XYZ file of C-alpha atoms in Angstrom:
638
model
C -61.232 79.274 32.640
C -58.773 81.814 30.996
C -60.172 84.233 33.595
C -59.346 82.387 36.429
C -55.604 80.969 34.968
C -54.677 84.385 33.886
C -56.277 86.229 37.537
C -54.650 83.390 39.623
C -51.427 83.513 37.885
C -51.330 87.446 38.495
C -51.956 87.106 42.340
C -49.181 84.294 42.365
C -46.529 86.018 40.422
C -47.054 89.172 42.709
C -46.401 87.624 45.331
C -43.345 85.710 43.936
C -42.007 89.141 42.326
C -41.623 90.887 45.233
C -38.349 90.725 46.582
C -37.339 90.387 50.380
C -37.506 94.280 51.576
C -36.710 96.139 54.667
C -39.191 99.095 55.773
C -39.037 101.646 58.149
C -42.144 103.937 58.935
C -41.881 107.038 61.328
C -44.000 106.794 63.662
C -45.643 108.810 66.585
C -43.300 107.043 69.181
C -40.364 106.597 67.049
C -39.336 104.307 64.081
C -41.172 101.235 63.273
C -38.990 98.709 61.157
C -40.210 95.565 59.640
C -39.180 93.582 57.016
C -41.146 91.049 54.370
C -39.904 88.239 52.559
C -41.244 84.433 51.351
C -39.859 81.600 52.913
C -39.459 78.251 51.244
C -42.836 76.458 52.296
C -44.730 79.667 51.140
C -42.825 80.048 48.131
C -43.423 76.132 47.218
C -47.114 76.636 47.488
C -47.354 79.437 45.300
C -45.306 77.785 42.655
C -47.576 74.704 42.854
C -50.597 76.953 42.249
C -49.147 78.732 39.373
C -47.852 75.980 37.536
C -51.544 74.472 38.636
C -53.657 77.231 37.350
C -51.103 77.416 34.019
C -51.482 73.844 32.833
C -55.495 74.744 33.095
C -55.376 77.608 30.814
C -52.981 75.099 28.502
C -56.137 73.160 27.872
C -58.299 76.314 27.744
C -56.515 77.262 24.926
C -56.146 74.505 22.925
C -59.515 73.646 23.759
C -60.847 76.543 21.291
C -58.349 75.734 18.267
C -61.001 73.156 16.807
C -64.001 76.042 17.589
C -62.100 78.627 15.756
C -60.179 76.564 13.166
C -61.620 73.280 12.609
C -60.063 72.283 9.291
C -56.777 73.390 10.582
C -56.685 71.774 13.853
C -53.290 70.043 13.417
C -51.653 72.948 11.748
C -52.766 75.612 14.224
C -52.273 73.147 17.044
C -48.712 72.618 16.018
C -47.807 76.390 16.009
C -49.525 77.176 19.329
C -47.318 74.493 20.685
C -44.155 75.285 18.862
C -44.549 79.266 20.487
C -45.541 78.001 23.534
C -42.096 75.651 23.325
C -40.213 78.882 22.409
C -40.829 80.553 25.794
C -39.278 77.920 27.207
C -36.204 79.122 25.634
C -36.162 82.584 24.990
C -37.868 83.378 28.487
C -34.665 81.786 30.627
C -32.471 84.261 28.557
C -34.448 86.902 29.375
C -34.721 86.342 33.022
C -30.794 86.036 33.069
C -30.910 89.384 31.116
C -32.751 91.106 33.762
C -31.320 89.633 36.847
C -27.825 90.843 35.707
C -29.460 94.238 34.818
C -31.456 94.560 38.330
C -29.245 92.748 40.556
C -32.647 90.951 41.749
C -33.372 87.753 41.314
C -37.105 87.922 41.334
C -37.444 89.888 38.521
C -38.143 86.829 36.740
C -41.401 86.597 38.442
C -41.886 90.264 37.875
C -41.549 90.096 33.873
C -44.164 87.219 34.133
C -46.596 88.968 36.114
C -46.177 91.636 33.348
C -47.075 89.018 30.512
C -49.826 87.633 32.305
C -51.408 91.198 33.035
C -51.103 92.447 29.428
C -52.354 89.181 28.651
C -55.680 89.372 30.639
C -56.425 92.898 29.449
C -55.607 91.796 25.910
C -58.135 88.788 26.529
C -60.774 90.751 28.457
C -60.728 93.813 25.801
C -60.833 91.969 22.633
C -63.722 89.532 24.305
C -65.646 92.867 24.890
C -64.951 94.151 21.665
C -66.623 91.170 19.788
C -69.940 91.175 22.637
C -70.215 94.822 21.637
C -70.393 93.838 17.836
C -72.674 90.755 18.515
C -74.871 93.603 20.470
C -74.928 95.927 17.651
C -76.139 93.495 15.623
C -79.171 92.503 17.229
C -78.229 90.395 20.239
C -79.247 90.462 23.953
C -76.115 89.834 26.193
C -78.313 87.174 27.953
C -78.204 85.122 25.222
C -74.407 85.499 23.962
C -72.431 82.244 23.903
C -68.924 81.821 25.784
C -67.276 83.899 23.081
C -69.907 85.335 20.515
C -67.868 84.671 17.166
C -67.758 80.788 17.910
C -71.584 80.874 17.710
C -71.889 80.030 13.937
C -70.316 76.936 14.510
C -72.599 75.611 17.338
C -75.875 77.072 15.222
C -76.530 72.639 14.366
C -76.649 71.994 18.056
C -77.925 75.362 19.300
C -80.601 73.532 21.305
C -78.149 71.064 23.220
C -75.528 74.388 23.455
C -78.541 76.066 25.223
C -78.814 73.730 27.693
C -75.348 73.369 28.420
C -74.867 77.074 28.620
C -77.996 77.201 31.363
C -76.227 74.909 33.577
C -73.157 76.021 33.236
C -73.997 79.896 33.819
C -76.254 78.593 36.658
C -78.618 81.367 35.335
C -82.519 81.057 36.871
C -84.858 83.050 34.166
C -88.339 81.714 35.566
C -88.275 81.909 38.943
C -92.114 81.954 40.629
C -91.070 80.575 44.665
C -94.820 82.047 45.187
C -96.128 79.890 42.651
C -97.384 77.166 45.046
C -97.021 74.282 41.881
C -93.530 75.770 40.677
C -92.107 75.990 44.438
C -93.554 72.013 45.419
C -91.474 70.436 41.626
C -88.807 73.092 41.139
C -88.401 75.982 43.120
C -88.137 74.140 46.796
C -84.725 71.453 45.544
C -82.892 74.543 43.863
C -83.195 76.986 46.604
C -82.283 74.226 49.496
C -79.295 73.675 47.502
C -78.361 77.446 47.077
C -79.190 77.934 51.003
C -77.114 75.240 52.020
C -73.983 76.151 50.101
C -74.209 79.494 51.010
C -74.674 78.504 54.917
C -71.507 76.683 54.369
C -69.499 79.337 53.041
C -70.908 81.898 55.499
C -70.104 79.677 58.420
C -66.253 79.899 57.087
C -66.560 83.677 56.590
C -67.667 83.605 60.163
C -64.713 81.072 61.805
C -62.369 83.686 59.716
C -64.025 86.935 60.731
C -64.008 86.099 64.319
C -60.783 84.357 64.391
C -58.759 86.893 66.080
C -60.454 86.644 69.219
C -58.836 83.123 70.160
C -55.714 84.663 68.567
C -55.170 87.633 70.722
C -55.499 85.837 73.804
C -52.787 83.570 72.551
C -50.273 86.306 71.525
C -49.056 87.355 74.884
C -47.965 83.612 75.528
C -45.914 83.472 72.690
C -43.613 86.567 73.413
C -45.888 88.990 71.941
C -45.132 92.162 73.527
C -48.521 94.107 73.080
C -50.191 96.118 75.430
C -54.095 95.271 76.384
C -55.661 98.536 74.607
C -53.375 96.718 71.648
C -55.061 93.154 72.224
C -58.374 94.915 71.929
C -57.786 96.722 69.162
C -56.619 93.435 67.469
C -59.703 91.775 68.548
C -61.972 94.765 67.393
C -60.452 96.229 64.188
C -62.166 92.847 62.084
C -65.412 94.213 63.309
C -64.761 97.487 62.127
C -63.682 97.007 58.550
C -66.500 93.402 58.391
C -69.024 96.133 59.202
C -67.998 98.131 56.508
C -67.373 95.922 53.779
C -71.099 94.971 54.585
C -72.391 98.614 53.403
C -70.885 97.803 50.058
C -71.449 93.565 49.788
C -75.015 94.587 50.674
C -75.970 95.465 47.234
C -73.547 93.522 45.199
C -76.125 90.289 44.629
C -78.267 92.300 42.375
C -75.499 93.832 40.354
C -72.768 91.031 40.003
C -75.142 88.169 40.896
C -75.532 85.880 44.175
C -73.216 82.950 41.959
C -70.441 84.641 41.035
C -70.294 86.947 44.245
C -70.078 84.065 46.542
C -67.627 82.418 44.567
C -65.314 85.749 44.872
C -66.199 86.760 48.377
C -65.164 83.128 50.005
C -62.202 82.989 47.907
C -60.765 86.410 49.218
C -61.203 84.737 52.500
C -57.883 82.664 51.336
C -55.356 86.201 51.937
C -56.331 86.458 56.056
C -56.445 82.854 56.631
C -52.622 82.568 55.184
C -51.959 85.988 56.851
C -52.435 84.937 59.769
C -50.389 81.868 59.403
C -47.424 83.584 58.330
C -47.565 86.084 61.038
C -47.897 84.628 64.332
C -44.719 82.722 63.550
C -42.415 85.194 64.484
C -42.951 87.447 67.623
C -40.460 90.310 66.208
C -43.697 90.589 63.716
C -44.576 94.441 64.126
C -47.868 95.426 65.398
C -48.825 97.167 61.923
C -48.756 93.910 60.056
C -51.119 92.485 62.610
C -53.571 95.366 62.163
C -53.468 94.960 58.661
C -54.468 91.446 59.044
C -56.705 92.083 61.490
C -58.594 94.597 58.688
C -58.588 91.868 56.290
C -60.257 89.715 58.502
C -63.386 91.911 57.875
C -63.653 89.854 54.618
C -65.801 87.562 56.403
C -67.988 89.772 58.076
C -68.903 91.720 54.695
C -70.133 88.562 53.688
C -72.855 88.165 55.411
C -74.817 91.004 53.963
C -74.199 89.467 50.360
C -75.068 86.137 51.716
C -78.548 87.129 53.290
C -79.352 89.577 50.234
C -78.821 86.607 48.353
C -81.052 83.714 49.788
C -83.675 86.255 50.717
C -84.429 86.194 46.869
C -85.188 82.123 46.865
C -87.794 81.424 49.534
C -91.294 82.471 49.122
C -92.456 84.831 52.443
C -94.140 81.821 54.011
C -90.759 80.513 54.556
C -88.011 83.513 53.782
C -87.981 84.009 57.772
C -86.966 80.592 58.564
C -84.488 80.437 55.379
C -82.658 83.180 56.582
C -82.708 82.021 59.867
C -81.043 79.344 58.948
C -78.793 80.973 56.671
C -77.808 83.411 59.346
C -78.309 80.886 62.345
C -75.673 78.202 60.861
C -73.347 80.679 59.679
C -73.103 82.429 63.168
C -72.087 79.005 64.312
C -68.855 79.654 62.350
C -67.990 81.577 65.670
C -68.289 78.920 67.854
C -66.896 76.240 65.434
C -64.022 78.313 65.322
C -63.701 79.149 68.973
C -63.740 75.550 69.917
C -61.769 74.182 66.851
C -59.164 76.722 66.929
C -57.837 76.125 70.627
C -57.343 72.254 69.820
C -55.496 72.648 66.539
C -53.045 74.945 67.963
C -51.786 71.962 69.845
C -50.404 70.031 67.648
C -48.943 69.968 64.135
C -51.434 69.047 61.149
C -49.268 70.164 57.971
C -46.383 68.953 58.815
C -43.069 70.718 57.524
C -45.814 72.767 54.929
C -47.350 74.161 58.330
C -43.837 75.641 60.257
C -42.313 75.222 63.231
C -44.151 74.804 66.653
C -43.569 77.982 69.105
C -43.160 77.416 73.324
C -45.567 79.280 75.567
C -43.781 81.716 78.085
C -46.364 80.292 80.798
C -46.378 76.741 80.496
C -43.524 75.768 78.096
C -46.384 74.139 76.160
C -45.488 73.526 72.295
C -48.288 75.846 70.225
C -48.336 75.757 66.693
C -50.448 78.989 66.601
C -50.572 79.456 62.684
C -52.803 76.834 62.520
C -55.302 79.033 63.369
C -55.382 80.266 59.894
C -53.992 77.363 57.933
C -57.034 75.279 59.549
C -59.516 76.697 56.995
C -57.562 76.938 53.905
C -59.071 73.425 51.922
C -62.262 74.024 53.391
C -62.841 77.969 52.124
C -61.256 76.214 48.500
C -64.375 74.035 48.563
C -66.767 76.051 49.326
C -65.489 78.741 46.579
C -65.863 76.171 44.286
C -69.043 74.811 45.494
C -70.314 78.170 45.300
C -69.422 78.479 41.914
C -70.366 74.874 40.363
C -73.368 74.325 42.589
C -75.169 78.093 42.895
C -77.588 79.960 40.932
C -78.201 83.607 39.660
C -81.964 84.903 39.549
C -82.477 87.064 36.980
C -85.456 89.112 38.174
C -83.191 90.016 41.376
C -80.529 91.696 38.964
C -80.858 95.342 39.621
C -78.260 98.602 39.774
C -77.072 100.295 42.950
C -79.378 103.068 41.722
C -82.782 100.541 41.731
C -81.654 99.715 45.761
C -80.763 103.046 46.704
C -84.215 103.912 47.629
C -84.080 102.334 51.076
C -81.753 105.546 52.365
C -84.783 107.171 51.861
C -87.251 104.159 53.936
C -87.324 105.292 57.270
C -88.027 101.681 58.482
C -84.787 101.046 57.318
C -82.772 103.102 59.843
C -85.166 101.729 62.402
C -84.707 98.335 61.595
C -80.338 99.287 61.799
C -81.006 100.603 65.045
C -83.109 96.967 66.269
C -80.638 94.502 64.546
C -77.913 96.383 66.108
C -78.921 95.756 69.371
C -79.430 91.940 68.669
C -76.699 91.278 65.651
C -74.705 93.760 66.993
C -74.914 92.382 70.779
C -74.066 88.710 69.255
C -70.824 89.830 67.065
C -69.516 92.016 69.814
C -69.793 89.728 72.530
C -68.359 87.093 70.595
C -65.376 89.137 69.477
C -64.997 90.413 73.267
C -66.306 87.356 75.291
C -62.521 85.483 75.495
C -60.119 88.475 76.310
C -62.793 89.852 78.823
C -63.332 86.310 80.710
C -59.626 85.485 80.524
C -59.390 89.070 82.245
C -62.253 89.104 84.659
C -61.399 85.531 85.791
C -57.733 84.805 85.376
C -57.956 81.872 87.612
C -60.417 79.623 84.872
C -59.330 78.710 82.099
C -62.290 80.232 80.205
C -61.011 79.469 76.530
C -62.220 76.222 76.927
C -65.906 77.535 77.528
C -66.361 80.487 75.640
C -67.633 78.765 72.312
C -70.577 77.915 74.049
C -71.948 81.340 73.923
C -71.412 81.404 69.771
C -72.936 78.294 69.356
C -76.017 79.102 71.822
C -76.640 81.973 69.906
C -76.315 80.674 66.482
C -78.367 77.499 67.375
C -81.076 79.570 68.625
C -81.250 82.126 65.971
C -81.281 78.658 63.414
C -83.879 77.260 65.455
C -86.240 79.897 66.130
C -87.094 81.495 62.844
C -90.688 79.355 62.606
C -91.470 81.485 66.352
C -91.455 84.686 64.570
C -92.871 83.203 61.227
C -95.902 82.124 64.025
C -95.840 84.447 66.357
C -95.125 87.936 64.920
C -91.309 89.477 64.773
C -92.095 92.499 66.458
C -93.589 90.654 69.514
C -90.952 88.500 69.761
C -88.624 91.317 69.312
C -89.993 93.061 72.545
C -89.571 90.504 74.763
C -85.678 89.565 73.282
C -84.681 92.964 74.641
C -86.636 92.659 77.653
C -84.819 89.437 78.009
C -81.468 91.376 77.627
C -82.148 94.134 79.777
C -82.195 91.399 82.341
C -79.322 89.305 81.324
C -77.045 92.194 81.679
C -78.191 93.210 85.118
C -77.079 89.532 85.935
C -73.566 90.080 84.774
C -72.842 93.352 86.413
C -74.396 90.993 89.546
C -71.941 88.543 88.880
C -69.371 90.937 88.221
C -69.658 92.214 91.461
C -69.688 89.252 93.572
C -67.093 86.993 91.546
C -68.734 84.352 90.495
C -67.522 82.988 87.282
C -70.557 80.305 86.893
C -73.268 83.549 87.361
C -71.015 85.744 84.861
C -70.635 82.914 82.246
C -74.623 81.762 82.897
C -76.100 85.353 81.999
C -73.692 85.592 78.868
C -75.115 82.503 78.101
C -78.637 83.662 78.274
C -77.512 86.664 76.517
C -76.125 85.036 73.632
C -79.504 82.632 73.577
C -81.624 85.874 72.974
C -79.562 87.591 70.624
C -79.854 84.429 68.464
C -83.980 84.667 69.110
C -83.700 88.833 68.064
C -82.112 87.852 64.917
C -84.455 86.142 63.597
C -87.238 88.066 64.513
C -85.995 91.326 63.598
C -85.459 90.001 60.048
C -88.651 88.291 59.992
C -90.109 92.001 60.530
C -88.353 93.631 57.446
C -90.216 91.293 54.540
C -93.869 92.507 56.356
C -92.764 96.043 57.038
C -91.546 96.511 53.249
C -94.841 94.620 51.830
C -97.140 97.043 53.636
C -94.719 100.324 52.578
C -94.529 99.254 49.185
C -98.141 99.154 48.672
C -98.560 102.357 50.749
C -96.033 104.425 48.386
C -96.799 102.916 45.382
C -100.586 101.701 44.573
C -100.589 102.325 41.277
C -98.226 99.190 40.912
C -99.632 96.082 40.098
C -99.252 93.367 42.910
C -96.767 91.621 40.950
C -95.105 94.771 40.266
C -95.680 95.607 44.409
C -94.144 92.126 45.271
C -90.930 92.826 42.629
C -90.512 95.719 44.079
C -90.739 95.156 48.294
C -88.309 91.778 47.536
C -85.738 93.953 46.036
C -85.946 96.486 48.600
C -86.234 93.871 51.734
C -83.052 92.370 50.519
C -81.216 95.629 50.275
C -82.396 96.265 53.768
C -81.498 93.103 55.263
C -77.943 93.678 53.715
C -77.164 97.084 55.041
C -78.991 96.388 58.608
C -76.924 93.670 58.804
C -73.751 96.188 57.896
C -74.604 98.963 60.551
C -75.045 95.921 62.614
C -71.809 94.499 62.582
C -70.349 97.684 63.931
C -71.082 95.875 67.388
C -68.104 93.825 66.952
C -65.654 97.048 66.580
C -67.448 99.213 69.596
C -68.249 96.450 72.187
C -64.653 95.237 72.212
C -63.505 99.225 72.467
C -66.024 99.673 74.860
C -64.388 96.991 77.286
C -61.320 97.812 76.648
C -62.053 101.437 77.186
C -63.861 101.335 80.429
C -61.203 98.592 82.035
C -58.929 101.865 81.062
C -60.961 104.384 82.522
C -62.158 102.648 85.390
C -60.519 99.534 86.066
C -63.554 97.346 84.958
C -66.127 96.470 82.262
C -69.260 97.523 84.485
C -69.443 101.410 82.710
C -69.581 99.446 79.280
C -72.445 96.689 80.385
C -74.430 99.689 82.336
C -74.122 101.404 78.666
C -75.537 98.196 76.866
C -78.021 98.276 79.207
C -79.343 101.564 78.738
C -79.158 100.834 74.732
C -81.455 97.907 74.876
C -84.101 100.149 77.113
C -83.893 102.106 73.705
C -84.798 99.197 71.962
C -87.003 97.998 73.426
C -89.333 101.559 73.559
C -88.903 101.632 69.637
C -89.966 97.910 68.963
C -92.955 98.925 71.046
C -93.881 102.316 70.098
C -92.881 101.546 65.721
C -94.301 97.925 65.334
C -95.632 95.857 68.458
C -97.490 98.441 69.939
C -101.083 99.584 69.708
C -100.079 101.741 66.536
C -97.268 100.147 65.700
C -97.092 99.544 62.045
C -97.104 95.269 62.481
C -99.805 95.146 64.848
C -102.427 94.667 62.611
C -100.745 92.307 60.791
C -99.841 90.231 64.003
C -102.414 90.070 65.071
C -104.490 89.204 62.160
C -106.518 92.466 61.336
C -106.598 94.437 58.781
C -104.049 97.313 58.604
C -105.751 101.173 58.361
C -104.807 102.973 55.001
C -101.648 105.457 55.236
C -100.291 107.806 52.860
C -96.376 108.285 52.264
C -94.763 111.015 53.294
C -93.096 114.042 51.572
C -89.411 112.469 52.221
C -90.296 109.279 50.955
C -92.190 109.884 47.898
C -93.373 107.297 45.272
C -90.797 106.770 42.954
C -88.497 103.502 43.088
């Protein structure tokens, strides 16, 4: 609790200590001027959050007094209270002195920020020192209590203490999902609880990640003088940053644990949510600020890699494909929920005076509260972060360093699956990001924003609802037919644009979204069987249990890494639209390029996995696979 207190307090105090500032950046086209300041409402919110966590910290401090000093509780409690009370006398005097010396009224918060930061570091290094001392005495880190020096005090209550500690930490030291009896009696309820919390957090992550796809379509109406290319940049940049973050997020769960990482990564969504809410209220906000906020929305994109890697550890192979499909499919639903909800919530005031003033649209005079596009997610993000922290678990056997997971970079199939998953998920997230703006420009006479949410909705539901198809018929065969269908769908889009029919264009896009959802589930289903076969081929000296652990570890890393590479589709597809429109006046050139890419994906699926010589052909048709040997590049080392 003290870590949370000091961490949140440091963030709030940093924001409060930053004085109103004017900036001038010497850009390519001349100076770019903007200013930063904190208004009344965000000031009150920051003060409230700061006071709340400070009160929690006070309770945490007093909680430890009877542990450290069980026989001097009154004296020590009185001394601590006196020192804290002196802060109320000394600090206001120091604040006044600093204000006189610096002439900056926020200097008081800067001093508090310094005090909190020093306290956090002091506490951390003191705890680490005590932990190191306990380890040198022969204890393991995983068996240490919250603070090592407290342990002798609780020796008589060790069984109860162990139970409470395990419940609090959420660590599953015994996890055997492939054991049918264990799975039926113990594993399934735990796995499902983690799945549903993860799904809720992932839904929020996708909503924040893709919120620019709707916001950018409204900016010109409210007086933001951005060019078409700038608007497409805003729609594309979250995809670029999200995809880049996924590369790192993919390896975080085995290092830090799924519970901690899910809670922290979900809480990080508050930054872009608040930022968008403040930035869109002023048409004078410079484009640079919007670029930064667009990049910060990539936090939501990064969450997908860690979420999928985490869930893959919880389920047995027989149910993993469907579990991943549910997690990803219902998580992807966040795009559709956002594209449906945001156009509604920006039409009225949700948070009253706390939410800021309305703005008037230039085209029809409608009153809009575009800041709600960011603020509406804040309470749900807080709920999701708390649910992850208190409701999820870590799996001890899933722990691994980055070096352990880096073996996937030597696996040829890792890179082949990156290509295929870019064809499915890259298309889903890229079309989700670019569809609203493209539809508005291609068919300006149609109010397309009331329909665009249906595309991501269909794609998310098809992913969540068709995982069993791949489990039943084989991921490679389903993926092959998906790409054939996507080629036909893009051809139908080109025809609809040529004849100018919105219904035909919209129907083709819906079909494409449906196929991407099916393909997202089928490609991920392929990874588990691929790594099972590859591990047996590369490491025949390992026991079956060791092969299973290694295959699961590498499959989880590949799931995360392929999702990272595929997420670049959220950047390239909107940018391809923008470049095509600038160069040719229409999006047709970009669509032809997409069709050619899908042809390569279908060919790769056939020759590498589904065809007569494909790796998964024997597995999916029920025949025994032929024995293979590792290539020199892959080797036999983990």
